[in-house]
Short mmCIF file of C-alpha atoms in Angstrom, two decimals:
data_model
loop_
_atom_site.label_atom_id
_atom_site.label_comp_id
_atom_site.label_asym_id
_atom_site.label_seq_id
_atom_site.Cartn_x
_atom_site.Cartn_y
_atom_site.Cartn_z
CA UNK A 1 35.08 -59.80 65.11
CA UNK A 2 36.68 -56.58 66.60
CA UNK A 3 36.82 -53.61 64.20
CA UNK A 4 40.55 -53.87 64.65
CA UNK A 5 40.82 -57.21 63.37
CA UNK A 6 38.83 -56.61 60.48
CA UNK A 7 41.17 -53.68 59.35
CA UNK A 8 44.11 -55.63 59.91
CA UNK A 9 42.60 -58.20 57.55
CA UNK A 10 42.05 -55.74 54.71
CA UNK A 11 44.52 -56.02 51.49
CA UNK A 12 47.10 -53.37 51.74
CA UNK A 13 46.61 -50.88 48.47
CA UNK A 14 48.32 -51.23 45.32
CA UNK A 15 51.81 -49.56 45.65
CA UNK A 16 51.12 -47.05 42.81
CA UNK A 17 48.31 -45.81 45.09
CA UNK A 18 49.77 -45.41 48.46
CA UNK A 19 50.03 -41.84 49.69
CA UNK A 20 52.20 -40.20 52.27
CA UNK A 21 50.33 -37.53 54.31
CA UNK A 22 53.13 -35.81 54.87
CA UNK A 23 54.09 -35.11 51.40
CA UNK A 24 50.37 -34.97 49.47
CA UNK A 25 49.23 -32.17 47.57
CA UNK A 26 46.05 -31.27 46.03
CA UNK A 27 46.10 -29.89 42.61
CA UNK A 28 43.23 -27.40 42.19
CA UNK A 29 41.55 -26.90 38.68
CA UNK A 30 41.28 -23.36 37.68
CA UNK A 31 37.47 -22.67 38.04
CA UNK A 32 36.99 -21.57 33.99
CA UNK A 33 38.78 -24.76 33.20
CA UNK A 34 36.16 -26.55 35.25
CA UNK A 35 33.14 -24.82 33.52
CA UNK A 36 31.56 -27.34 31.22
CA UNK A 37 30.26 -25.55 28.19
CA UNK A 38 27.31 -26.51 26.13
CA UNK A 39 28.15 -27.47 22.74
CA UNK A 40 25.76 -24.73 21.18
CA UNK A 41 27.27 -21.88 23.38
CA UNK A 42 28.01 -19.04 21.00
CA UNK A 43 29.43 -15.60 21.51
CA UNK A 44 27.01 -13.19 22.81
CA UNK A 45 26.18 -9.27 22.46
CA UNK A 46 23.74 -6.96 23.73
CA UNK A 47 20.70 -6.61 21.56
CA UNK A 48 21.34 -2.83 21.29
CA UNK A 49 24.88 -3.22 20.46
CA UNK A 50 24.14 -5.93 17.79
CA UNK A 51 21.25 -3.92 16.10
CA UNK A 52 24.14 -1.10 15.51
CA UNK A 53 26.91 -3.71 14.73
CA UNK A 54 24.33 -5.03 12.02
CA UNK A 55 23.47 -1.43 10.60
CA UNK A 56 19.89 -1.65 11.50
CA UNK A 57 19.88 1.84 13.37
CA UNK A 58 22.04 4.76 13.28
CA UNK A 59 23.14 4.99 16.59
CA UNK A 60 22.95 2.92 19.85
CA UNK A 61 20.22 5.19 21.27
CA UNK A 62 18.09 4.49 18.11
CA UNK A 63 18.78 0.87 18.58
CA UNK A 64 17.25 1.32 22.17
CA UNK A 65 14.19 3.34 21.10
CA UNK A 66 13.47 0.19 18.67
CA UNK A 67 13.53 -2.27 21.61
CA UNK A 68 11.55 0.00 23.82
CA UNK A 69 8.79 0.18 21.36
CA UNK A 70 8.97 -3.68 20.63
CA UNK A 71 9.91 -3.06 17.18
CA UNK A 72 12.98 -5.68 17.38
CA UNK A 73 12.93 -9.37 17.12
CA UNK A 74 15.85 -12.02 16.76
CA UNK A 75 15.82 -15.57 15.64
CA UNK A 76 16.55 -18.13 18.14
CA UNK A 77 16.08 -21.61 18.80
CA UNK A 78 12.78 -21.45 19.72
CA UNK A 79 11.79 -19.04 17.12
CA UNK A 80 11.25 -15.52 16.88
CA UNK A 81 11.75 -13.49 20.05
CA UNK A 82 11.03 -9.57 21.20
CA UNK A 83 13.88 -8.57 23.52
CA UNK A 84 12.57 -7.09 26.53
CA UNK A 85 15.40 -4.68 27.57
CA UNK A 86 18.25 -3.17 25.59
CA UNK A 87 20.85 -5.04 27.67
CA UNK A 88 19.55 -8.57 26.65
CA UNK A 89 22.40 -10.63 25.35
CA UNK A 90 21.79 -12.66 22.20
CA UNK A 91 24.16 -14.73 19.95
CA UNK A 92 26.24 -12.18 17.83
CA UNK A 93 25.44 -14.10 14.64
CA UNK A 94 21.66 -14.13 15.47
CA UNK A 95 19.31 -12.84 12.56
CA UNK A 96 17.60 -9.91 13.60
CA UNK A 97 14.94 -7.78 11.95
CA UNK A 98 13.22 -4.51 12.64
CA UNK A 99 9.65 -4.71 12.55
CA UNK A 100 8.38 -0.98 12.70
CA UNK A 101 11.03 1.30 11.36
CA UNK A 102 8.97 4.51 11.96
CA UNK A 103 11.03 5.31 15.05
CA UNK A 104 13.96 5.66 12.59
CA UNK A 105 12.49 8.26 10.28
CA UNK A 106 14.07 11.26 12.32
CA UNK A 107 17.34 11.29 14.08
CA UNK A 108 15.28 11.31 17.36
CA UNK A 109 11.89 10.70 18.66
CA UNK A 110 11.62 14.47 19.06
CA UNK A 111 10.71 14.36 15.08
CA UNK A 112 7.75 12.02 15.58
CA UNK A 113 6.27 14.27 18.34
CA UNK A 114 7.03 17.56 16.59
CA UNK A 115 5.47 16.02 13.17
CA UNK A 116 1.89 15.12 15.38
CA UNK A 117 1.87 18.63 16.56
CA UNK A 118 2.33 20.52 13.07
CA UNK A 119 -0.28 18.29 11.50
CA UNK A 120 -2.64 19.13 14.35
CA UNK A 121 -2.06 22.52 13.96
CA UNK A 122 -1.96 22.74 10.23
CA UNK A 123 1.39 24.29 9.96
CA UNK A 124 3.12 25.09 6.56
CA UNK A 125 6.93 25.61 7.35
CA UNK A 126 7.92 25.54 3.72
CA UNK A 127 10.28 28.38 2.71
CA UNK A 128 10.63 29.51 6.16
CA UNK A 129 13.65 30.04 8.58
CA UNK A 130 12.94 28.62 11.72
CA UNK A 131 14.74 28.55 15.38
CA UNK A 132 14.67 24.84 17.09
CA UNK A 133 15.69 25.87 20.67
CA UNK A 134 17.14 22.88 22.64
CA UNK A 135 18.25 21.24 19.27
CA UNK A 136 20.12 18.39 21.26
CA UNK A 137 20.27 15.57 18.52
CA UNK A 138 18.13 17.29 16.24
CA UNK A 139 14.90 15.58 15.73
CA UNK A 140 12.58 18.74 15.75
CA UNK A 141 15.56 20.27 13.18
CA UNK A 142 15.21 16.91 11.13
CA UNK A 143 11.43 17.16 10.81
CA UNK A 144 11.40 20.98 9.93
CA UNK A 145 13.56 20.24 7.41
CA UNK A 146 11.80 17.42 5.87
CA UNK A 147 8.63 19.62 5.76
CA UNK A 148 10.56 21.94 3.62
CA UNK A 149 12.04 24.59 5.96
CA UNK A 150 14.92 26.48 3.96
CA UNK A 151 17.15 26.89 7.13
CA UNK A 152 17.03 25.79 10.65
CA UNK A 153 19.09 27.71 13.14
CA UNK A 154 19.53 25.48 16.55
CA UNK A 155 20.45 26.66 19.90
CA UNK A 156 21.35 24.19 22.59
CA UNK A 157 23.03 24.35 26.03
CA UNK A 158 24.92 21.31 25.65
CA UNK A 159 27.81 20.26 23.04
CA UNK A 160 28.47 17.68 20.29
CA UNK A 161 25.07 16.26 20.44
CA UNK A 162 23.57 17.05 16.90
CA UNK A 163 23.42 13.99 14.86
CA UNK A 164 26.27 13.77 12.03
CA UNK A 165 23.55 13.82 9.23
CA UNK A 166 22.52 17.47 10.39
CA UNK A 167 25.79 18.73 11.37
CA UNK A 168 26.73 18.37 7.79
CA UNK A 169 23.81 19.93 6.53
CA UNK A 170 24.29 23.43 5.20
CA UNK A 171 20.71 24.25 5.86
CA UNK A 172 21.25 23.83 9.51
CA UNK A 173 23.37 26.31 11.86
CA UNK A 174 24.04 25.18 15.15
CA UNK A 175 24.76 27.08 18.31
CA UNK A 176 26.30 25.21 21.00
CA UNK A 177 26.88 25.66 24.55
CA UNK A 178 24.23 28.57 24.97
CA UNK A 179 21.67 28.84 27.68
CA UNK A 180 18.45 29.96 26.13
CA UNK A 181 17.55 31.43 29.52
CA UNK A 182 20.14 34.02 28.48
CA UNK A 183 21.34 34.55 25.30
CA UNK A 184 22.94 38.17 25.53
CA UNK A 185 26.73 38.28 24.60
CA UNK A 186 26.57 34.97 22.76
CA UNK A 187 27.43 34.29 19.03
CA UNK A 188 23.88 33.69 18.43
CA UNK A 189 22.67 37.07 19.97
CA UNK A 190 25.25 38.82 17.62
CA UNK A 191 24.30 37.08 14.29
CA UNK A 192 20.53 37.25 15.01
CA UNK A 193 18.53 40.36 15.89
CA UNK A 194 15.51 40.27 17.72
CA UNK A 195 12.07 39.38 15.92
CA UNK A 196 14.22 37.12 13.39
CA UNK A 197 12.07 34.13 13.26
CA UNK A 198 8.49 33.53 11.83
CA UNK A 199 8.46 29.89 13.43
CA UNK A 200 10.11 28.67 16.75
CA UNK A 201 10.14 25.30 18.17
CA UNK A 202 11.35 24.43 22.14
CA UNK A 203 12.21 21.17 23.68
CA UNK A 204 13.98 22.28 26.90
CA UNK A 205 14.66 19.54 29.49
CA UNK A 206 16.14 20.14 33.39
CA UNK A 207 14.48 23.38 33.38
CA UNK A 208 11.07 25.30 33.36
CA UNK A 209 9.78 26.21 29.73
CA UNK A 210 8.60 29.35 31.71
CA UNK A 211 12.35 30.25 32.28
CA UNK A 212 13.01 30.04 28.72
CA UNK A 213 9.79 31.79 27.04
CA UNK A 214 10.85 35.30 27.36
CA UNK A 215 13.78 34.52 25.38
CA UNK A 216 11.71 32.73 22.84
CA UNK A 217 9.07 35.47 22.66
CA UNK A 218 11.84 38.28 22.00
CA UNK A 219 12.95 36.41 18.83
CA UNK A 220 9.72 35.59 17.55
CA UNK A 221 8.78 37.98 14.73
CA UNK A 222 5.21 39.87 14.62
CA UNK A 223 2.62 37.25 13.41
CA UNK A 224 4.95 34.30 14.20
CA UNK A 225 4.28 31.16 15.58
CA UNK A 226 5.68 29.06 18.50
CA UNK A 227 5.37 25.44 19.27
CA UNK A 228 6.87 24.28 22.36
CA UNK A 229 7.14 21.04 24.13
CA UNK A 230 6.04 21.25 27.64
CA UNK A 231 7.26 18.35 29.93
CA UNK A 232 5.59 18.44 33.44
CA UNK A 233 8.50 16.66 35.33
CA UNK A 234 10.92 19.80 34.62
CA UNK A 235 7.68 21.88 35.78
CA UNK A 236 6.90 20.78 39.18
CA UNK A 237 8.39 20.49 42.50
CA UNK A 238 10.33 17.29 43.44
CA UNK A 239 7.66 15.78 45.78
CA UNK A 240 5.00 16.15 43.07
CA UNK A 241 7.37 13.45 41.01
CA UNK A 242 6.96 9.91 41.06
CA UNK A 243 9.61 7.01 40.99
CA UNK A 244 11.57 7.21 37.84
CA UNK A 245 11.03 10.73 37.53
CA UNK A 246 7.09 9.81 36.03
CA UNK A 247 4.56 12.40 37.04
CA UNK A 248 1.79 10.05 37.72
CA UNK A 249 -0.81 12.55 39.36
CA UNK A 250 -2.74 13.94 36.47
CA UNK A 251 -4.17 16.48 38.58
CA UNK A 252 -0.77 18.21 38.41
CA UNK A 253 -1.11 18.51 34.53
CA UNK A 254 -3.89 21.14 34.82
CA UNK A 255 -1.44 23.46 37.36
CA UNK A 256 1.39 23.06 34.99
CA UNK A 257 -0.82 23.95 31.97
CA UNK A 258 -2.27 27.02 34.09
CA UNK A 259 1.20 28.44 34.84
CA UNK A 260 2.44 28.05 31.57
CA UNK A 261 -0.58 30.14 29.91
CA UNK A 262 0.14 32.37 32.33
CA UNK A 263 3.39 33.20 31.50
CA UNK A 264 2.13 33.62 27.62
CA UNK A 265 -0.30 35.99 28.66
CA UNK A 266 2.07 38.13 30.73
CA UNK A 267 4.24 39.27 27.78
CA UNK A 268 1.27 39.21 26.13
CA UNK A 269 1.15 36.52 23.93
CA UNK A 270 -1.97 34.85 22.20
CA UNK A 271 -2.18 31.03 23.23
CA UNK A 272 -3.87 29.12 20.36
CA UNK A 273 -4.00 25.67 21.95
CA UNK A 274 -2.76 23.47 24.47
CA UNK A 275 -2.84 19.64 23.69
CA UNK A 276 -1.43 16.47 24.56
CA UNK A 277 1.73 15.19 22.65
CA UNK A 278 0.93 12.39 20.28
CA UNK A 279 3.91 10.52 21.22
CA UNK A 280 4.98 9.91 25.05
CA UNK A 281 8.50 10.89 26.50
CA UNK A 282 10.99 8.50 26.18
CA UNK A 283 10.43 7.44 29.77
CA UNK A 284 6.75 6.94 29.58
CA UNK A 285 5.77 10.41 30.70
CA UNK A 286 2.87 12.27 29.75
CA UNK A 287 3.77 15.40 27.62
CA UNK A 288 2.12 18.62 25.77
CA UNK A 289 2.46 21.05 23.16
CA UNK A 290 1.78 24.88 23.57
CA UNK A 291 0.66 26.72 20.44
CA UNK A 292 1.57 30.51 20.67
CA UNK A 293 0.95 33.17 18.37
CA UNK A 294 2.90 36.67 18.48
CA UNK A 295 -0.07 39.11 18.12
CA UNK A 296 0.08 41.11 14.68
CA UNK A 297 1.21 44.66 15.05
CA UNK A 298 -1.62 47.27 15.37
CA UNK A 299 -2.94 49.05 12.10
CA UNK A 300 -0.95 52.28 11.93
CA UNK A 301 -3.39 55.51 12.30
CA UNK A 302 -4.48 56.82 8.94
#
């Protein structure tokens, strides 16, 4: 049988199913309406935002520090899960737990760094007025108050960074928008004469510490101590810094130490110790502390 004869023998389609090609129209279903959602699908939220929303951390940056340190877990269908990154989405009704709250003892990780350094050096800051250069969020300031300092004067080139709990503390004085490299003419310089502080801490970024040390030394009282964080990533040339801003060649660490020590001797100041920070930088960089003491004034001749 010829194909055309077979087509002729087919029964016509039901009247209601007939389509006129000239007037045919295809109705498209919106994509979002075509998505089939699983019955167990729940609204999701970034894990760092969820931690903050649940009141488990004071700030989003604090929540991110907890996540970086693997100190967070959430309960999912397969049991407890440790998030791998701050941007990981989890159900916003998920149960979340902090497994190690040590990151939250101070307003930033700087407090943990300084705590270890002060313990190593055996400093006692009880009853002292301290200067904190590069105050930022206030991690060092928080630690100094916790250890008994009666007042902490902070200096920072930025603005509106100090944690709320410290900004409202009457023991804290915060001078903002002042570059520690040159404080001449600033409100800080007008209110605090040189050699005013028996204990100074420093944590500066995006500038070499050697550019700031002259100011610190001028405000250090005779016999006073300086404990400063040394960040190699801000002491080296761009070609010496690896991907992600991390210094991977440990040979450069000695170069940094040599330059920082020499800067101290040029004044002259006495370097008592140079040692690795017990806590890494937030991006995994190795950091160091230098302990410098202002030499006691010479005994007057009889």
